mmCIF file of C-alpha atoms and ligand atoms in Angstrom:
data_model
loop_
_atom_site.group_PDB
_atom_site.id
_atom_site.type_symbol
_atom_site.label_atom_id
_atom_site.label_comp_id
_atom_site.label_asym_id
_atom_site.label_seq_id
_atom_site.Cartn_x
_atom_site.Cartn_y
_atom_site.Cartn_z
ATOM 1 C CA MET C 1 100.107 113.635 123.879
ATOM 2 C CA ARG C 2 101.550 110.164 124.121
ATOM 3 C CA THR C 3 99.201 107.363 123.133
ATOM 4 C CA SER C 4 99.319 104.630 125.738
ATOM 5 C CA GLY C 5 100.487 101.135 124.871
ATOM 6 C CA ALA C 6 97.040 99.802 125.784
ATOM 7 C CA LYS C 7 95.413 102.116 123.234
ATOM 8 C CA MET C 8 97.793 100.909 120.540
ATOM 9 C CA TRP C 9 96.754 97.355 121.307
ATOM 10 C CA VAL C 10 93.096 98.257 121.088
ATOM 11 C CA ARG C 11 93.806 99.689 117.632
ATOM 12 C CA ALA C 12 95.800 96.665 116.505
ATOM 13 C CA GLY C 13 92.990 94.482 117.886
ATOM 14 C CA LEU C 14 90.362 96.427 115.959
ATOM 15 C CA PHE C 15 92.260 95.884 112.749
ATOM 16 C CA GLY C 16 92.340 92.158 113.546
ATOM 17 C CA VAL C 17 88.575 92.244 114.039
ATOM 18 C CA VAL C 18 88.099 93.939 110.678
ATOM 19 C CA VAL C 19 90.171 91.222 109.020
ATOM 20 C CA LEU C 20 88.166 88.488 110.776
ATOM 21 C CA VAL C 21 84.841 90.063 109.831
ATOM 22 C CA MET C 22 85.948 90.084 106.197
ATOM 23 C CA ALA C 23 86.945 86.448 106.415
ATOM 24 C CA ALA C 24 83.617 85.526 108.025
ATOM 25 C CA ALA C 25 81.754 87.425 105.296
ATOM 26 C CA GLY C 26 83.107 84.912 102.793
ATOM 27 C CA PHE C 27 85.985 87.034 101.620
ATOM 28 C CA PHE C 28 87.116 85.355 98.437
ATOM 29 C CA PHE C 29 90.546 84.294 99.608
ATOM 30 C CA LEU C 30 88.934 81.439 101.515
ATOM 31 C CA LYS C 31 87.714 79.850 98.298
ATOM 32 C CA LYS C 32 89.595 76.935 96.846
ATOM 33 C CA PRO C 33 92.225 77.790 94.221
ATOM 34 C CA ALA C 34 91.600 76.683 90.621
ATOM 35 C CA LEU C 35 95.070 76.934 89.233
ATOM 36 C CA ASP C 36 98.206 76.369 91.173
ATOM 37 C CA MET C 37 100.047 79.642 90.682
ATOM 38 C CA ASN C 38 103.321 78.634 92.322
ATOM 39 C CA VAL C 39 103.984 82.294 93.063
ATOM 40 C CA PRO C 40 104.084 83.481 96.674
ATOM 41 C CA GLY C 41 101.125 85.721 97.496
ATOM 42 C CA ALA C 42 99.164 84.696 94.368
ATOM 43 C CA ARG C 43 95.676 83.193 94.522
ATOM 44 C CA SER C 44 93.522 82.051 91.687
ATOM 45 C CA LEU C 45 89.758 82.070 92.142
ATOM 46 C CA ALA C 46 87.604 79.091 91.243
ATOM 47 C CA PRO C 47 85.333 79.842 89.621
ATOM 48 C CA PRO C 48 86.421 83.373 88.697
ATOM 49 C CA VAL C 49 84.254 86.035 90.331
ATOM 50 C CA ARG C 50 81.863 87.705 87.870
ATOM 51 C CA ILE C 51 82.108 91.432 88.387
ATOM 52 C CA PRO C 52 78.734 92.890 89.399
ATOM 53 C CA PRO C 53 77.204 95.611 87.197
ATOM 54 C CA PHE C 54 78.822 98.982 87.873
ATOM 55 C CA ALA C 55 78.995 102.410 86.213
ATOM 56 C CA LEU C 56 81.895 104.705 87.000
ATOM 57 C CA MET C 57 84.024 107.095 84.948
ATOM 58 C CA ASP C 58 87.661 107.460 84.022
ATOM 59 C CA GLN C 59 89.880 110.532 84.429
ATOM 60 C CA ARG C 60 88.649 111.989 81.131
ATOM 61 C CA GLY C 61 85.032 111.711 82.190
ATOM 62 C CA ARG C 62 84.297 108.740 79.930
ATOM 63 C CA THR C 63 81.969 106.032 81.243
ATOM 64 C CA PHE C 64 83.809 103.096 82.689
ATOM 65 C CA ASN C 65 81.585 100.056 83.247
ATOM 66 C CA ASN C 66 81.540 96.273 82.760
ATOM 67 C CA ASP C 67 81.730 96.698 78.971
ATOM 68 C CA SER C 68 84.959 98.643 79.407
ATOM 69 C CA LEU C 69 86.570 95.467 80.743
ATOM 70 C CA ALA C 70 85.763 93.421 77.623
ATOM 71 C CA GLY C 71 88.196 92.354 74.937
ATOM 72 C CA ASN C 72 91.479 92.526 76.819
ATOM 73 C CA TRP C 73 92.914 91.509 80.139
ATOM 74 C CA THR C 74 92.855 94.104 82.918
ATOM 75 C CA LEU C 75 95.218 94.509 85.832
ATOM 76 C CA ALA C 76 93.707 96.625 88.565
ATOM 77 C CA MET C 77 94.129 97.854 92.094
ATOM 78 C CA ILE C 78 92.058 99.843 94.542
ATOM 79 C CA GLY C 79 93.609 102.784 96.339
ATOM 80 C CA TYR C 80 93.569 106.540 96.848
ATOM 81 C CA THR C 81 95.869 109.355 95.781
ATOM 82 C CA TYR C 82 96.494 110.580 99.353
ATOM 83 C CA CYS C 83 98.101 107.182 100.056
ATOM 84 C CA PRO C 84 101.814 107.996 100.356
ATOM 85 C CA ASP C 85 103.362 104.574 100.811
ATOM 86 C CA ILE C 86 101.686 101.456 99.524
ATOM 87 C CA CYS C 87 99.824 102.839 96.440
ATOM 88 C CA PRO C 88 102.831 104.601 94.866
ATOM 89 C CA THR C 89 104.943 101.526 95.630
ATOM 90 C CA THR C 90 102.530 99.380 93.626
ATOM 91 C CA LEU C 91 102.119 101.970 90.853
ATOM 92 C CA ARG C 92 105.879 102.339 90.536
ATOM 93 C CA GLU C 93 106.149 98.570 90.167
ATOM 94 C CA MET C 94 103.392 98.621 87.546
ATOM 95 C CA SER C 95 105.119 101.315 85.506
ATOM 96 C CA SER C 96 108.289 99.244 85.356
ATOM 97 C CA LEU C 97 106.236 96.134 84.518
ATOM 98 C CA TYR C 98 104.648 97.933 81.548
ATOM 99 C CA LYS C 99 108.061 98.301 79.925
ATOM 100 C CA GLN C 100 108.000 94.525 79.433
ATOM 101 C CA PHE C 101 104.847 94.351 77.331
ATOM 102 C CA ASP C 102 104.501 94.582 73.528
ATOM 103 C CA ARG C 103 108.122 93.702 72.921
ATOM 104 C CA PRO C 104 110.344 90.664 72.382
ATOM 105 C CA PRO C 105 110.922 87.975 73.478
ATOM 106 C CA ASP C 106 107.236 87.152 74.056
ATOM 107 C CA ASN C 107 105.428 90.234 72.684
ATOM 108 C CA ILE C 108 102.699 90.011 75.292
ATOM 109 C CA ARG C 109 99.903 92.431 74.494
ATOM 110 C CA ALA C 110 99.737 95.002 77.292
ATOM 111 C CA PRO C 111 96.697 94.538 79.529
ATOM 112 C CA ARG C 112 94.857 97.698 80.512
ATOM 113 C CA PHE C 113 95.694 99.001 83.965
ATOM 114 C CA VAL C 114 92.995 100.495 86.172
ATOM 115 C CA PHE C 115 93.402 102.306 89.472
ATOM 116 C CA PHE C 116 89.974 102.304 91.176
ATOM 117 C CA SER C 117 89.799 105.141 93.695
ATOM 118 C CA VAL C 118 88.099 104.281 96.980
ATOM 119 C CA ASP C 119 88.257 107.945 98.028
ATOM 120 C CA PRO C 120 85.852 109.739 95.657
ATOM 121 C CA PHE C 121 85.549 112.695 98.066
ATOM 122 C CA ARG C 122 89.141 113.787 97.516
ATOM 123 C CA ASP C 123 90.101 112.046 94.257
ATOM 124 C CA ARG C 124 88.315 114.000 91.575
ATOM 125 C CA PRO C 125 88.890 112.911 87.965
ATOM 126 C CA GLU C 126 91.451 115.683 87.246
ATOM 127 C CA GLU C 127 93.641 114.793 90.227
ATOM 128 C CA LEU C 128 93.233 111.119 89.566
ATOM 129 C CA GLY C 129 94.318 111.650 85.946
ATOM 130 C CA GLU C 130 97.362 113.598 86.983
ATOM 131 C CA TYR C 131 98.185 110.910 89.547
ATOM 132 C CA VAL C 132 97.929 107.797 87.373
ATOM 133 C CA GLY C 133 99.338 109.634 84.336
ATOM 134 C CA TYR C 134 102.461 110.370 86.332
ATOM 135 C CA PHE C 135 103.176 106.634 86.467
ATOM 136 C CA HIS C 136 102.144 105.742 82.891
ATOM 137 C CA LYS C 137 100.360 107.619 80.127
ATOM 138 C CA ASP C 138 97.986 104.703 79.456
ATOM 139 C CA PHE C 139 96.951 104.005 83.042
ATOM 140 C CA LEU C 140 93.297 104.625 83.809
ATOM 141 C CA GLY C 141 92.075 106.264 87.008
ATOM 142 C CA VAL C 142 88.456 105.370 87.719
ATOM 143 C CA THR C 143 86.098 106.987 90.204
ATOM 144 C CA GLY C 144 82.431 107.892 90.585
ATOM 145 C CA LYS C 145 79.589 107.868 93.037
ATOM 146 C CA PRO C 146 80.484 106.475 96.484
ATOM 147 C CA GLU C 147 77.583 103.995 96.261
ATOM 148 C CA GLU C 148 78.825 102.635 92.913
ATOM 149 C CA ILE C 149 82.405 102.286 94.130
ATOM 150 C CA ASN C 150 81.255 100.531 97.274
ATOM 151 C CA ARG C 151 79.024 98.154 95.323
ATOM 152 C CA LEU C 152 81.840 97.241 92.939
ATOM 153 C CA VAL C 153 84.451 96.723 95.658
ATOM 154 C CA THR C 154 82.192 94.687 97.951
ATOM 155 C CA GLY C 155 80.904 92.740 94.926
ATOM 156 C CA LEU C 156 84.495 91.691 94.250
ATOM 157 C CA GLY C 157 84.731 90.439 97.831
ATOM 158 C CA LEU C 158 87.117 93.272 98.688
ATOM 159 C CA PHE C 159 86.961 95.856 101.389
ATOM 160 C CA TYR C 160 87.906 99.397 102.426
ATOM 161 C CA ILE C 161 87.154 101.584 105.412
ATOM 162 C CA TYR C 162 88.104 105.118 106.465
ATOM 163 C CA GLN C 163 90.187 105.939 109.509
ATOM 164 C CA ASP C 164 90.645 109.209 111.360
ATOM 165 C CA PRO C 165 94.166 110.487 112.260
ATOM 166 C CA GLN C 166 93.853 108.927 115.733
ATOM 167 C CA GLY C 167 93.343 105.512 114.164
ATOM 168 C CA VAL C 168 89.600 105.223 114.838
ATOM 169 C CA PHE C 169 87.662 103.513 112.026
ATOM 170 C CA ILE C 170 84.877 105.383 110.259
ATOM 171 C CA ARG C 171 82.401 102.810 108.964
ATOM 172 C CA ASP C 172 80.388 105.127 106.725
ATOM 173 C CA VAL C 173 82.195 105.151 103.381
ATOM 174 C CA LEU C 174 79.255 106.721 101.541
ATOM 175 C CA HIS C 175 79.814 110.187 103.023
ATOM 176 C CA LYS C 176 82.909 112.366 103.314
ATOM 177 C CA PRO C 177 84.515 111.986 106.741
ATOM 178 C CA ALA C 178 84.334 115.151 108.882
ATOM 179 C CA MET C 179 88.128 115.673 109.076
ATOM 180 C CA ASP C 180 90.465 116.454 106.158
ATOM 181 C CA ASN C 181 93.342 114.108 106.799
ATOM 182 C CA TYR C 182 91.584 110.756 107.082
ATOM 183 C CA ALA C 183 93.295 107.643 105.759
ATOM 184 C CA VAL C 184 91.792 104.748 103.849
ATOM 185 C CA VAL C 185 92.450 101.174 104.938
ATOM 186 C CA HIS C 186 92.112 99.158 101.768
ATOM 187 C CA TYR C 187 92.777 95.888 100.026
ATOM 188 C CA SER C 188 96.186 96.382 98.397
ATOM 189 C CA GLY C 189 96.594 93.335 96.183
ATOM 190 C CA LEU C 190 96.792 93.372 92.398
ATOM 191 C CA LEU C 191 93.664 92.123 90.589
ATOM 192 C CA PHE C 192 93.766 90.082 87.364
ATOM 193 C CA ILE C 193 90.540 90.454 85.380
ATOM 194 C CA THR C 194 89.774 88.284 82.337
ATOM 195 C CA PRO C 195 88.634 89.723 78.966
ATOM 196 C CA ARG C 196 85.164 88.512 79.980
ATOM 197 C CA GLY C 197 85.171 90.769 83.019
ATOM 198 C CA GLU C 198 85.772 88.185 85.726
ATOM 199 C CA LEU C 199 88.233 88.421 88.603
ATOM 200 C CA ALA C 200 90.501 85.412 88.040
ATOM 201 C CA ALA C 201 93.387 85.958 90.462
ATOM 202 C CA THR C 202 94.948 88.262 93.021
ATOM 203 C CA LEU C 203 98.545 88.904 93.999
ATOM 204 C CA GLN C 204 99.521 90.423 97.310
ATOM 205 C CA PRO C 205 102.336 92.922 97.810
ATOM 206 C CA PRO C 206 105.276 93.228 97.924
ATOM 207 C CA LEU C 207 104.986 92.913 94.153
ATOM 208 C CA ALA C 208 107.833 91.914 91.882
ATOM 209 C CA THR C 209 107.752 92.217 88.093
ATOM 210 C CA ASP C 210 108.664 88.568 87.559
ATOM 211 C CA ASP C 211 105.884 87.365 89.867
ATOM 212 C CA ILE C 212 103.270 89.513 88.144
ATOM 213 C CA LEU C 213 104.402 88.254 84.726
ATOM 214 C CA ALA C 214 104.409 84.631 85.917
ATOM 215 C CA VAL C 215 100.817 84.910 87.167
ATOM 216 C CA PHE C 216 99.716 86.753 84.033
ATOM 217 C CA ARG C 217 101.279 84.183 81.674
ATOM 218 C CA LYS C 218 99.579 81.341 83.540
ATOM 219 C CA LEU C 219 96.200 83.012 83.462
ATOM 220 C CA ARG C 220 96.438 83.789 79.745
ATOM 221 C CA ALA C 221 97.411 80.201 79.001
ATOM 222 C CA TYR C 222 94.438 78.935 81.052
ATOM 223 C CA TYR C 223 91.683 81.404 80.081
ATOM 224 C CA GLY C 224 92.939 82.517 76.681
ATOM 225 C CA GLU C 225 93.581 85.999 75.349
ATOM 226 C CA MET Y 1 127.729 126.546 90.618
ATOM 227 C CA LYS Y 2 124.525 127.450 92.422
ATOM 228 C CA GLN Y 3 123.803 123.774 93.061
ATOM 229 C CA SER Y 4 127.274 123.150 94.455
ATOM 230 C CA MET Y 5 126.945 126.127 96.816
ATOM 231 C CA LYS Y 6 123.669 124.681 98.017
ATOM 232 C CA ILE Y 7 125.276 121.315 98.648
ATOM 233 C CA LEU Y 8 128.143 122.966 100.467
ATOM 234 C CA PHE Y 9 125.695 124.902 102.614
ATOM 235 C CA LEU Y 10 123.751 121.741 103.432
ATOM 236 C CA PHE Y 11 126.976 119.968 104.262
ATOM 237 C CA CYS Y 12 127.957 122.722 106.713
ATOM 238 C CA LEU Y 13 124.477 122.679 108.199
ATOM 239 C CA LEU Y 14 124.672 118.924 108.690
ATOM 240 C CA ALA Y 15 128.158 119.130 110.124
ATOM 241 C CA ALA Y 16 126.943 121.789 112.576
ATOM 242 C CA THR Y 17 123.928 119.857 113.770
ATOM 243 C CA ARG Y 18 125.938 116.666 114.021
ATOM 244 C CA ALA Y 19 128.484 118.271 116.383
ATOM 245 C CA GLY Y 20 128.145 116.562 119.730
ATOM 246 C CA ALA Y 21 125.747 113.990 118.334
ATOM 247 C CA THR Y 22 127.443 110.670 118.498
ATOM 248 C CA GLU Y 23 124.875 107.932 119.012
ATOM 249 C CA ILE Y 24 122.572 108.122 116.024
ATOM 250 C CA LEU Y 25 123.499 107.908 112.381
ATOM 251 C CA VAL Y 26 121.030 108.437 109.564
ATOM 252 C CA THR Y 27 121.888 107.127 106.112
ATOM 253 C CA ASP Y 28 120.274 107.332 102.676
ATOM 254 C CA PRO Y 29 117.336 109.606 103.528
ATOM 255 C CA TRP Y 30 115.011 110.020 100.537
ATOM 256 C CA ILE Y 31 111.519 111.117 99.637
ATOM 257 C CA ARG Y 32 109.465 109.593 96.872
ATOM 258 C CA GLU Y 33 108.583 112.086 94.169
ATOM 259 C CA ALA Y 34 104.857 112.438 93.499
ATOM 260 C CA PRO Y 35 102.693 114.434 91.080
ATOM 261 C CA PRO Y 36 101.925 118.018 92.255
ATOM 262 C CA SER Y 37 98.330 117.187 93.278
ATOM 263 C CA VAL Y 38 99.532 114.784 95.961
ATOM 264 C CA ARG Y 39 99.212 116.204 99.475
ATOM 265 C CA THR Y 40 100.956 113.407 101.389
ATOM 266 C CA LEU Y 41 104.416 112.015 100.752
ATOM 267 C CA ALA Y 42 106.659 109.531 102.496
ATOM 268 C CA ALA Y 43 110.295 109.745 103.586
ATOM 269 C CA TYR Y 44 112.539 106.719 103.998
ATOM 270 C CA MET Y 45 116.002 106.209 105.534
ATOM 271 C CA THR Y 46 118.076 103.923 107.688
ATOM 272 C CA ILE Y 47 118.600 104.943 111.320
ATOM 273 C CA SER Y 48 121.550 103.351 113.110
ATOM 274 C CA ASN Y 49 122.049 103.421 116.838
ATOM 275 C CA THR Y 50 125.772 103.205 117.508
ATOM 276 C CA SER Y 51 125.355 103.280 121.287
ATOM 277 C CA THR Y 52 124.870 100.276 123.567
ATOM 278 C CA HIS Y 53 121.426 101.356 124.805
ATOM 279 C CA ALA Y 54 118.045 101.810 123.130
ATOM 280 C CA VAL Y 55 117.281 105.215 121.628
ATOM 281 C CA GLY Y 56 113.839 106.270 120.438
ATOM 282 C CA LEU Y 57 112.871 108.539 117.570
ATOM 283 C CA GLU Y 58 110.194 110.686 119.184
ATOM 284 C CA SER Y 59 109.091 112.965 116.388
ATOM 285 C CA ALA Y 60 110.133 114.655 113.194
ATOM 286 C CA THR Y 61 109.484 118.060 111.666
ATOM 287 C CA SER Y 62 110.220 119.889 108.430
ATOM 288 C CA ASP Y 63 109.818 123.495 107.366
ATOM 289 C CA ASP Y 64 108.494 122.261 104.042
ATOM 290 C CA PHE Y 65 105.503 120.381 105.507
ATOM 291 C CA GLU Y 66 102.670 121.335 107.861
ATOM 292 C CA MET Y 67 102.919 118.050 109.687
ATOM 293 C CA VAL Y 68 105.198 115.011 109.918
ATOM 294 C CA ASP Y 69 104.147 111.752 111.592
ATOM 295 C CA ILE Y 70 105.947 108.483 112.213
ATOM 296 C CA HIS Y 71 103.932 105.789 110.435
ATOM 297 C CA ARG Y 72 104.034 102.115 109.787
ATOM 298 C CA THR Y 73 102.212 100.315 106.983
ATOM 299 C CA GLU Y 74 100.947 96.899 107.949
ATOM 300 C CA THR Y 75 99.531 94.395 105.510
ATOM 301 C CA GLN Y 76 97.381 91.555 106.805
ATOM 302 C CA GLU Y 77 95.515 89.200 104.468
ATOM 303 C CA GLY Y 78 95.993 91.711 101.666
ATOM 304 C CA MET Y 79 94.562 94.654 103.634
ATOM 305 C CA SER Y 80 96.939 97.565 103.986
ATOM 306 C CA HIS Y 81 96.717 99.906 106.843
ATOM 307 C CA MET Y 82 98.880 102.755 108.105
ATOM 308 C CA MET Y 83 99.344 103.116 111.845
ATOM 309 C CA LYS Y 84 100.589 106.291 113.433
ATOM 310 C CA GLN Y 85 103.448 105.407 115.769
ATOM 311 C CA THR Y 86 104.099 107.200 119.056
ATOM 312 C CA GLY Y 87 107.797 106.637 118.493
ATOM 313 C CA LEU Y 88 110.297 104.288 116.980
ATOM 314 C CA GLN Y 89 112.724 102.415 119.253
ATOM 315 C CA ILE Y 90 116.161 101.466 117.954
ATOM 316 C CA LYS Y 91 118.028 98.955 120.111
ATOM 317 C CA GLY Y 92 121.669 99.551 120.976
ATOM 318 C CA GLY Y 93 123.917 98.590 118.073
ATOM 319 C CA GLU Y 94 121.021 98.069 115.679
ATOM 320 C CA ASN Y 95 119.593 99.676 112.531
ATOM 321 C CA VAL Y 96 115.984 100.336 111.674
ATOM 322 C CA ARG Y 97 115.074 100.730 108.032
ATOM 323 C CA LEU Y 98 112.271 103.005 107.012
ATOM 324 C CA GLU Y 99 111.257 101.611 103.634
ATOM 325 C CA PRO Y 100 108.243 101.320 101.298
ATOM 326 C CA GLY Y 101 105.567 99.065 102.778
ATOM 327 C CA GLY Y 102 106.874 99.444 106.343
ATOM 328 C CA TYR Y 103 107.995 102.318 108.562
ATOM 329 C CA HIS Y 104 108.028 105.767 106.982
ATOM 330 C CA LEU Y 105 107.816 109.410 107.902
ATOM 331 C CA MET Y 106 104.472 110.595 106.631
ATOM 332 C CA LEU Y 107 104.917 114.101 105.235
ATOM 333 C CA MET Y 108 101.628 116.001 105.127
ATOM 334 C CA GLN Y 109 100.539 119.187 103.348
ATOM 335 C CA PRO Y 110 103.679 120.244 101.487
ATOM 336 C CA ARG Y 111 104.330 123.999 101.471
ATOM 337 C CA ARG Y 112 105.877 123.770 98.004
ATOM 338 C CA HIS Y 113 105.996 121.318 95.126
ATOM 339 C CA LEU Y 114 108.875 118.874 95.321
ATOM 340 C CA GLN Y 115 110.597 117.468 92.276
ATOM 341 C CA ALA Y 116 113.229 114.823 91.734
ATOM 342 C CA ASP Y 117 116.680 115.970 92.948
ATOM 343 C CA ASP Y 118 115.243 118.563 95.367
ATOM 344 C CA THR Y 119 116.694 118.383 98.858
ATOM 345 C CA ILE Y 120 114.449 118.627 101.908
ATOM 346 C CA ILE Y 121 115.674 119.113 105.452
ATOM 347 C CA LEU Y 122 114.006 116.791 107.955
ATOM 348 C CA LYS Y 123 114.628 117.302 111.659
ATOM 349 C CA LEU Y 124 114.552 114.142 113.722
ATOM 350 C CA HIS Y 125 114.094 114.409 117.483
ATOM 351 C CA PHE Y 126 115.398 111.524 119.600
ATOM 352 C CA ASP Y 127 114.711 110.733 123.265
ATOM 353 C CA ASN Y 128 118.428 110.872 124.155
ATOM 354 C CA GLY Y 129 118.320 114.592 123.401
ATOM 355 C CA GLU Y 130 119.827 114.370 119.960
ATOM 356 C CA ASP Y 131 118.231 116.469 117.250
ATOM 357 C CA ILE Y 132 119.494 115.466 113.856
ATOM 358 C CA SER Y 133 118.859 117.334 110.619
ATOM 359 C CA VAL Y 134 119.086 115.219 107.527
ATOM 360 C CA ALA Y 135 118.985 116.279 103.891
ATOM 361 C CA ALA Y 136 116.560 113.950 102.142
ATOM 362 C CA VAL Y 137 116.778 113.801 98.368
ATOM 363 C CA VAL Y 138 113.585 113.603 96.323
ATOM 364 C CA ARG Y 139 113.795 110.610 94.025
ATOM 365 C CA LYS Y 140 111.646 109.301 91.237
ATOM 366 C CA GLN Y 141 111.628 105.776 92.592
HETATM 367 CU CU1 CU N 301 101.726 106.909 106.260
#
């Protein structure tokens, strides 16, 4: 019943290995920053990462692809609705952030907010819609074929992997894991995407409204609306 | 009236389970409200050990959930990861906070839908023999 201390260390070690493998694979956070953000946990990407072609759909079944990112800034995160701790913490922060947009003093136009599900086997559009809609009526929940999601996430230099309840990693993210209550280990930072569909910066949790706004203001001043 | 009776009942229940329990104190237990489709929730609280020796939280249960695990979220280089814990040690005279982004009780497969202001009884089992029932309030937070 009791997991031995040694086993816990093996697990912690495995997680370390995953992090190292990502770093070795040229994970974007190793690139040199373009803009000094002066916000703890924020990184700007130089040059911004062009988002690879992808075709997914939102909670209403409408196509969501690269064109859907055009014309306005996008704040985004990757996650899954079965995530009880970190995803709702971020979404809660985002819903309070959205009260600051489109109003004085600075009347900043609200960026779109997208929650990309990395668990398409359990997050069907209806549940995803109910989930993101709970936090804000305008939030988009995007999902689709496992291959498309994987291509988008890895193309952004990000990463996710499944994990069984005993903590063992399941490398195959293209098929539904055999057990029901698997978890998803995932990148949990906030993504800032330009109106040209490029990833310009990331911000790591814990997120604070003022930090998100500071990063967003800087990016808008640098890249334009 | 109905609500106040419920609170009174919970208070009596808590008073009863606390009788004889002197080492562990649980404050501000709460559960984050989630939309009805969500099958996993998290409970947070502060656990204080008023004794002079270490006490461990061994497990937790609730009649309103199929399963409850002790979890910890770790974030390394922006990757978040939940680790099931075999227990949670609280040193003598110290507090441990279960809070978003860190330790939490992972509540799996709810047997009913929970809404803000609902009260859920969580039973915490400690290795000093104390079993503490706490009334966690569901909050939209
Ligand atoms: Cu958890």
